[in-house]
mmCIF file of C-alpha atoms and ligand atoms in Angstrom:
data_model
loop_
_atom_site.group_PDB
_atom_site.id
_atom_site.type_symbol
_atom_site.label_atom_id
_atom_site.label_comp_id
_atom_site.label_asym_id
_atom_site.label_seq_id
_atom_site.Cartn_x
_atom_site.Cartn_y
_atom_site.Cartn_z
ATOM 1 C CA MET U 244 138.860 -87.394 250.282
ATOM 2 C CA LYS U 245 137.575 -85.024 253.273
ATOM 3 C CA TYR U 246 138.685 -81.815 254.860
ATOM 4 C CA GLY U 247 137.751 -78.900 256.261
ATOM 5 C CA TYR U 248 136.932 -75.714 254.456
ATOM 6 C CA ALA U 249 138.057 -72.532 255.797
ATOM 7 C CA HIS U 250 135.509 -69.597 256.510
ATOM 8 C CA MET U 251 136.396 -66.243 254.913
ATOM 9 C CA ASN U 252 138.083 -64.860 258.121
ATOM 10 C CA THR U 253 140.488 -67.851 258.574
ATOM 11 C CA ALA U 254 143.203 -67.119 259.762
ATOM 12 C CA ALA U 255 146.991 -66.865 256.931
ATOM 13 C CA GLY U 256 148.175 -70.127 256.917
ATOM 14 C CA GLU U 257 145.515 -72.177 258.212
ATOM 15 C CA ARG U 258 144.581 -75.248 255.871
ATOM 16 C CA ALA U 259 141.351 -75.097 253.650
ATOM 17 C CA THR U 260 141.827 -77.627 250.972
ATOM 18 C CA PRO U 261 144.749 -80.263 250.020
ATOM 19 C CA THR U 262 146.085 -77.280 248.073
ATOM 20 C CA ALA U 263 146.045 -74.590 250.584
ATOM 21 C CA GLN U 264 149.676 -75.756 251.423
ATOM 22 C CA PHE U 265 150.852 -74.554 248.398
ATOM 23 C CA ASN U 266 148.809 -71.439 247.869
ATOM 24 C CA ARG U 267 150.263 -68.841 249.795
ATOM 25 C CA PRO U 268 150.021 -65.117 248.578
ATOM 26 C CA ALA U 269 152.642 -62.642 248.457
ATOM 27 C CA VAL U 270 151.112 -59.167 249.376
ATOM 28 C CA SER U 271 153.613 -56.269 250.526
ATOM 29 C CA ASP U 272 154.512 -55.433 254.221
ATOM 30 C CA LYS U 273 151.898 -52.924 254.589
ATOM 31 C CA ILE U 274 149.150 -54.964 252.874
ATOM 32 C CA SER U 275 150.285 -57.921 255.151
ATOM 33 C CA ALA U 276 149.987 -55.885 258.730
ATOM 34 C CA LEU U 277 146.475 -54.746 257.530
ATOM 35 C CA ARG U 278 145.305 -58.079 256.787
ATOM 36 C CA GLN U 279 146.602 -59.480 259.617
ATOM 37 C CA SER U 280 145.233 -56.906 261.759
ATOM 38 C CA ALA U 281 141.748 -57.580 259.763
ATOM 39 C CA PHE U 282 142.145 -61.365 260.814
ATOM 40 C CA ASP U 283 142.690 -60.942 264.550
ATOM 41 C CA ARG U 284 139.322 -58.768 264.872
ATOM 42 C CA GLN U 285 137.498 -61.193 262.660
ATOM 43 C CA ILE U 286 136.608 -59.232 259.690
ATOM 44 C CA PRO U 287 135.896 -60.814 256.825
ATOM 45 C CA THR U 288 138.779 -60.857 254.034
ATOM 46 C CA ALA U 289 139.956 -63.333 251.490
ATOM 47 C CA ASP U 290 141.113 -66.276 252.788
ATOM 48 C CA ASP U 291 145.157 -67.404 251.419
ATOM 49 C CA GLU U 292 144.157 -69.597 248.030
ATOM 50 C CA THR U 293 141.671 -67.447 247.221
ATOM 51 C CA LEU U 294 143.492 -64.159 247.579
ATOM 52 C CA ASN U 295 146.921 -66.294 246.159
ATOM 53 C CA PHE U 296 144.405 -66.978 243.145
ATOM 54 C CA LEU U 297 143.403 -63.331 242.409
ATOM 55 C CA ILE U 298 146.850 -62.381 242.743
ATOM 56 C CA THR U 299 147.976 -65.047 240.173
ATOM 57 C CA PHE U 300 145.287 -64.354 237.466
ATOM 58 C CA LEU U 301 145.253 -60.587 238.021
ATOM 59 C CA SER U 302 149.041 -60.497 237.051
ATOM 60 C CA ALA U 303 148.821 -61.653 233.906
ATOM 61 C CA TYR U 304 144.928 -60.171 232.940
ATOM 62 C CA GLN U 305 145.931 -56.730 234.206
ATOM 63 C CA PRO U 306 142.538 -55.211 234.108
ATOM 64 C CA LYS U 307 141.872 -51.419 233.981
ATOM 65 C CA ASN U 308 138.264 -51.136 235.655
ATOM 66 C CA ILE U 309 137.692 -53.006 238.077
ATOM 67 C CA LEU U 310 134.547 -53.376 240.210
ATOM 68 C CA GLU U 311 133.927 -54.951 243.583
ATOM 69 C CA LEU U 312 131.119 -55.884 245.645
ATOM 70 C CA GLY U 313 131.767 -55.920 249.490
ATOM 71 C CA THR U 314 135.024 -53.803 250.684
ATOM 72 C CA ALA U 315 134.972 -54.845 254.050
ATOM 73 C CA VAL U 316 138.055 -53.000 255.151
ATOM 74 C CA GLY U 317 139.721 -52.953 251.730
ATOM 75 C CA ILE U 318 142.033 -55.527 251.839
ATOM 76 C CA SER U 319 141.105 -57.345 248.444
ATOM 77 C CA GLY U 320 140.868 -54.032 246.739
ATOM 78 C CA ALA U 321 144.660 -53.092 247.933
ATOM 79 C CA VAL U 322 145.605 -55.894 246.833
ATOM 80 C CA MET U 323 143.930 -55.794 243.243
ATOM 81 C CA LEU U 324 145.132 -52.049 242.799
ATOM 82 C CA ASP U 325 148.611 -53.554 244.042
ATOM 83 C CA ILE U 326 148.844 -56.105 240.935
ATOM 84 C CA CYS U 327 146.873 -53.631 238.713
ATOM 85 C CA LYS U 328 149.115 -50.759 238.488
ATOM 86 C CA THR U 329 147.275 -48.774 236.010
ATOM 87 C CA ALA U 330 143.452 -49.930 237.156
ATOM 88 C CA HIS U 331 140.844 -47.988 238.899
ATOM 89 C CA LEU U 332 138.666 -49.571 241.311
ATOM 90 C CA THR U 333 134.858 -49.010 242.023
ATOM 91 C CA THR U 334 134.153 -51.154 245.679
ATOM 92 C CA VAL U 335 130.604 -51.091 247.337
ATOM 93 C CA GLU U 336 130.541 -52.010 250.758
ATOM 94 C CA ARG U 337 126.917 -51.357 253.402
ATOM 95 C CA ASP U 338 128.872 -51.370 256.744
ATOM 96 C CA GLU U 339 129.491 -47.622 257.738
ATOM 97 C CA LYS U 340 132.541 -48.675 260.380
ATOM 98 C CA PHE U 341 134.049 -50.989 257.495
ATOM 99 C CA PHE U 342 133.722 -48.235 254.747
ATOM 100 C CA ALA U 343 135.535 -45.802 256.964
ATOM 101 C CA GLU U 344 138.783 -48.134 257.714
ATOM 102 C CA ALA U 345 138.741 -49.059 254.021
ATOM 103 C CA ALA U 346 138.907 -45.567 253.201
ATOM 104 C CA GLU U 347 141.911 -44.879 255.797
ATOM 105 C CA ASN U 348 143.690 -48.067 254.698
ATOM 106 C CA PHE U 349 143.458 -46.971 250.870
ATOM 107 C CA SER U 350 145.005 -43.397 251.929
ATOM 108 C CA ALA U 351 147.529 -44.916 253.874
ATOM 109 C CA LEU U 352 148.718 -47.301 250.799
ATOM 110 C CA GLY U 353 148.469 -43.784 248.284
ATOM 111 C CA PHE U 354 145.937 -45.583 246.282
ATOM 112 C CA LYS U 355 143.355 -42.946 247.281
ATOM 113 C CA ASP U 356 143.482 -41.663 243.990
ATOM 114 C CA ARG U 357 142.340 -44.848 242.249
ATOM 115 C CA VAL U 358 139.756 -45.667 244.221
ATOM 116 C CA THR U 359 135.900 -44.781 244.081
ATOM 117 C CA GLN U 360 134.423 -46.150 247.361
ATOM 118 C CA VAL U 361 130.607 -46.596 247.626
ATOM 119 C CA LEU U 362 128.438 -46.636 250.616
ATOM 120 C CA GLY U 363 125.375 -48.602 250.547
ATOM 121 C CA ASP U 364 123.886 -51.649 249.113
ATOM 122 C CA ALA U 365 125.285 -53.622 246.304
ATOM 123 C CA GLY U 366 122.330 -54.496 244.930
ATOM 124 C CA GLU U 367 120.910 -50.827 244.870
ATOM 125 C CA THR U 368 124.368 -49.641 243.812
ATOM 126 C CA ILE U 369 124.991 -52.033 240.715
ATOM 127 C CA GLU U 370 121.616 -50.504 239.156
ATOM 128 C CA THR U 371 123.313 -46.703 239.473
ATOM 129 C CA LEU U 372 126.432 -47.707 237.807
ATOM 130 C CA GLU U 373 127.512 -46.616 234.403
ATOM 131 C CA GLY U 374 129.976 -47.755 231.999
ATOM 132 C CA GLN U 375 131.418 -51.310 232.193
ATOM 133 C CA PHE U 376 133.844 -52.948 233.887
ATOM 134 C CA ASP U 377 136.180 -55.769 232.773
ATOM 135 C CA PHE U 378 136.776 -57.372 236.254
ATOM 136 C CA ILE U 379 134.181 -58.073 238.938
ATOM 137 C CA PHE U 380 134.896 -59.640 241.814
ATOM 138 C CA LEU U 381 131.640 -60.661 243.688
ATOM 139 C CA ASP U 382 132.323 -61.097 247.392
ATOM 140 C CA CYS U 383 129.423 -59.526 249.538
ATOM 141 C CA ALA U 384 125.877 -61.156 250.284
ATOM 142 C CA LYS U 385 126.085 -64.459 248.955
ATOM 143 C CA VAL U 386 121.922 -65.178 249.254
ATOM 144 C CA GLN U 387 121.597 -61.835 246.365
ATOM 145 C CA TYR U 388 124.659 -63.405 243.689
ATOM 146 C CA ILE U 389 121.796 -65.095 241.700
ATOM 147 C CA LYS U 390 119.684 -61.712 241.736
ATOM 148 C CA TYR U 391 122.960 -59.352 240.896
ATOM 149 C CA LEU U 392 123.413 -61.986 238.085
ATOM 150 C CA PRO U 393 121.599 -59.961 235.008
ATOM 151 C CA ARG U 394 122.747 -56.626 236.015
ATOM 152 C CA LEU U 395 126.510 -57.861 236.563
ATOM 153 C CA LYS U 396 126.232 -59.292 232.957
ATOM 154 C CA ASN U 397 125.542 -55.953 231.640
ATOM 155 C CA LEU U 398 128.304 -54.141 233.839
ATOM 156 C CA LEU U 399 130.835 -56.493 232.113
ATOM 157 C CA LYS U 400 132.515 -55.644 229.504
ATOM 158 C CA SER U 401 132.824 -58.601 226.423
ATOM 159 C CA GLY U 402 135.293 -60.767 227.371
ATOM 160 C CA GLY U 403 135.133 -59.666 230.730
ATOM 161 C CA VAL U 404 135.578 -61.667 234.130
ATOM 162 C CA LEU U 405 132.727 -61.855 236.955
ATOM 163 C CA LEU U 406 134.483 -63.483 239.837
ATOM 164 C CA ALA U 407 132.376 -64.964 242.595
ATOM 165 C CA ASP U 408 133.799 -66.249 246.026
ATOM 166 C CA ASP U 409 132.362 -68.895 248.104
ATOM 167 C CA VAL U 410 130.386 -70.446 245.734
ATOM 168 C CA LEU U 411 130.996 -73.897 247.410
ATOM 169 C CA LEU U 412 129.794 -73.065 250.587
ATOM 170 C CA PHE U 413 131.811 -75.048 253.116
ATOM 171 C CA GLY U 414 131.323 -78.090 250.528
ATOM 172 C CA TRP U 415 127.877 -77.849 250.716
ATOM 173 C CA LEU U 416 128.006 -77.642 247.145
ATOM 174 C CA THR U 417 130.159 -80.616 246.639
ATOM 175 C CA GLY U 418 128.199 -82.828 249.060
ATOM 176 C CA GLU U 419 131.222 -82.795 251.132
ATOM 177 C CA ALA U 420 129.499 -81.724 253.975
ATOM 178 C CA PRO U 421 125.880 -81.661 254.820
ATOM 179 C CA VAL U 422 123.758 -78.162 254.346
ATOM 180 C CA PRO U 423 122.613 -77.353 257.863
ATOM 181 C CA GLU U 424 118.896 -77.373 257.870
ATOM 182 C CA LYS U 425 118.956 -73.323 259.008
ATOM 183 C CA ARG U 426 120.878 -72.427 255.764
ATOM 184 C CA LYS U 427 119.120 -74.299 253.159
ATOM 185 C CA MET U 428 117.977 -71.185 251.750
ATOM 186 C CA LEU U 429 121.454 -69.708 251.286
ATOM 187 C CA TYR U 430 122.194 -73.080 249.866
ATOM 188 C CA THR U 431 119.372 -72.995 247.555
ATOM 189 C CA HIS U 432 120.448 -69.471 246.073
ATOM 190 C CA VAL U 433 124.137 -69.935 245.401
ATOM 191 C CA LYS U 434 123.021 -73.380 244.177
ATOM 192 C CA GLU U 435 120.964 -71.187 241.618
ATOM 193 C CA TYR U 436 123.977 -68.795 241.100
ATOM 194 C CA VAL U 437 126.194 -71.815 240.006
ATOM 195 C CA ASP U 438 123.686 -73.319 238.126
ATOM 196 C CA ALA U 439 122.449 -70.347 236.202
ATOM 197 C CA VAL U 440 126.605 -69.248 235.599
ATOM 198 C CA THR U 441 127.529 -72.430 234.250
ATOM 199 C CA ALA U 442 124.401 -73.329 232.171
ATOM 200 C CA ASP U 443 124.720 -69.579 230.835
ATOM 201 C CA LYS U 444 125.049 -69.514 226.954
ATOM 202 C CA GLU U 445 126.791 -66.069 226.771
ATOM 203 C CA LEU U 446 129.166 -67.141 229.678
ATOM 204 C CA THR U 447 132.117 -69.551 229.623
ATOM 205 C CA THR U 448 132.785 -70.286 233.435
ATOM 206 C CA THR U 449 134.756 -72.856 235.573
ATOM 207 C CA ILE U 450 134.087 -73.889 238.980
ATOM 208 C CA ILE U 451 137.162 -73.549 241.277
ATOM 209 C CA ASN U 452 138.032 -75.385 244.174
ATOM 210 C CA LEU U 453 140.233 -73.209 245.947
ATOM 211 C CA GLY U 454 139.868 -71.525 249.493
ATOM 212 C CA ASP U 455 135.703 -72.081 249.784
ATOM 213 C CA GLY U 456 135.021 -72.269 245.760
ATOM 214 C CA LEU U 457 135.299 -69.509 243.168
ATOM 215 C CA ALA U 458 132.841 -68.868 239.795
ATOM 216 C CA LEU U 459 135.304 -67.595 237.393
ATOM 217 C CA SER U 460 132.962 -66.498 234.335
ATOM 218 C CA VAL U 461 133.947 -64.651 231.126
ATOM 219 C CA LYS U 462 131.369 -62.968 229.430
ATOM 220 C CA LYS U 463 131.504 -64.132 225.530
HETATM 221 C C1 LIG Z 559 133.558 -61.680 252.547
HETATM 222 S S1 LIG Z 559 133.503 -59.847 252.565
HETATM 223 C C2 LIG Z 559 134.024 -58.917 251.835
HETATM 224 C C3 LIG Z 559 136.077 -58.928 252.037
HETATM 225 C C4 LIG Z 559 137.072 -58.350 250.872
HETATM 226 N N1 LIG Z 559 136.284 -58.480 249.639
HETATM 227 C C5 LIG Z 559 138.012 -58.813 251.524
HETATM 228 O O1 LIG Z 559 138.653 -60.113 250.701
HETATM 229 O O2 LIG Z 559 139.201 -58.212 251.681
HETATM 230 C C6 LIG Z 559 132.263 -59.245 252.546
HETATM 231 C C7 LIG Z 559 131.548 -57.917 252.887
HETATM 232 O O3 LIG Z 559 130.087 -57.487 252.084
HETATM 233 C C8 LIG Z 559 129.812 -56.697 252.973
HETATM 234 N N2 LIG Z 559 128.302 -56.781 252.507
HETATM 235 C C9 LIG Z 559 127.566 -58.167 252.898
HETATM 236 N N3 LIG Z 559 126.157 -57.602 251.769
HETATM 237 C C10 LIG Z 559 125.991 -56.357 251.372
HETATM 238 C C11 LIG Z 559 125.450 -55.842 250.510
HETATM 239 N N4 LIG Z 559 124.123 -56.057 250.433
HETATM 240 N N5 LIG Z 559 125.794 -54.622 250.017
HETATM 241 C C12 LIG Z 559 127.031 -54.263 250.144
HETATM 242 N N6 LIG Z 559 127.865 -54.797 251.090
HETATM 243 C C13 LIG Z 559 127.632 -55.840 251.769
HETATM 244 C C14 LIG Z 559 130.029 -57.025 254.449
HETATM 245 O O4 LIG Z 559 129.357 -55.873 255.317
HETATM 246 C C15 LIG Z 559 131.363 -57.236 254.420
HETATM 247 O O5 LIG Z 559 131.701 -56.486 254.780
#
């Protein structure tokens, strides 16, 4: 069956996959208002299905030390902190305006003390980070996912989870939609990531057909 894939900034409630009608995230009124404001201004933030998966998964998993690559204005970060009440979030964003707005949002929500925001390139930043994380949310430059993978595996604790967003690329990876000529490089690099995490003997991975596709990898 064919169906349209939502873009990352799909307005809340728009259908992405056949399951989207069921997968509605419940977030606080304050976060909901910030999220709607992001959608209204075309600021990228996780779609309903992806956010709902994140909420459901983290409600059970309860990581303590979270790394996010791709803060945007802090919506997914705020949701993760809201679900994981004792967790610390390190989150990286290269866009100065998004970084500043995320800082305001984290403060307004009372999360300031539980966040380390980094302004910079994700690839450069991960080389400088110390310690290990029990959850990594990879949600920035998709074309770079494959390049980041070896370092992200090092930054992940044994038993930790690496969740990469947007890995099915509007149905291009599943063959449901043709790959536009101009996006072949993006397709190739994301396919390399999916092939790498599904073949990696140090990871156990499931590709999940929700939102725009998730790769959930657990480090052995
Ligand atoms: C999909 S958005 C993140 C959405 C956010 N995680 C959420 O759900 O609310 C991706 C973000 O990654 C940032 N980004 C893209 N490439 C980056 C890079 N190489 N380093 C750091 N940030 C990057 C973009 O500026 C954008 O804000």
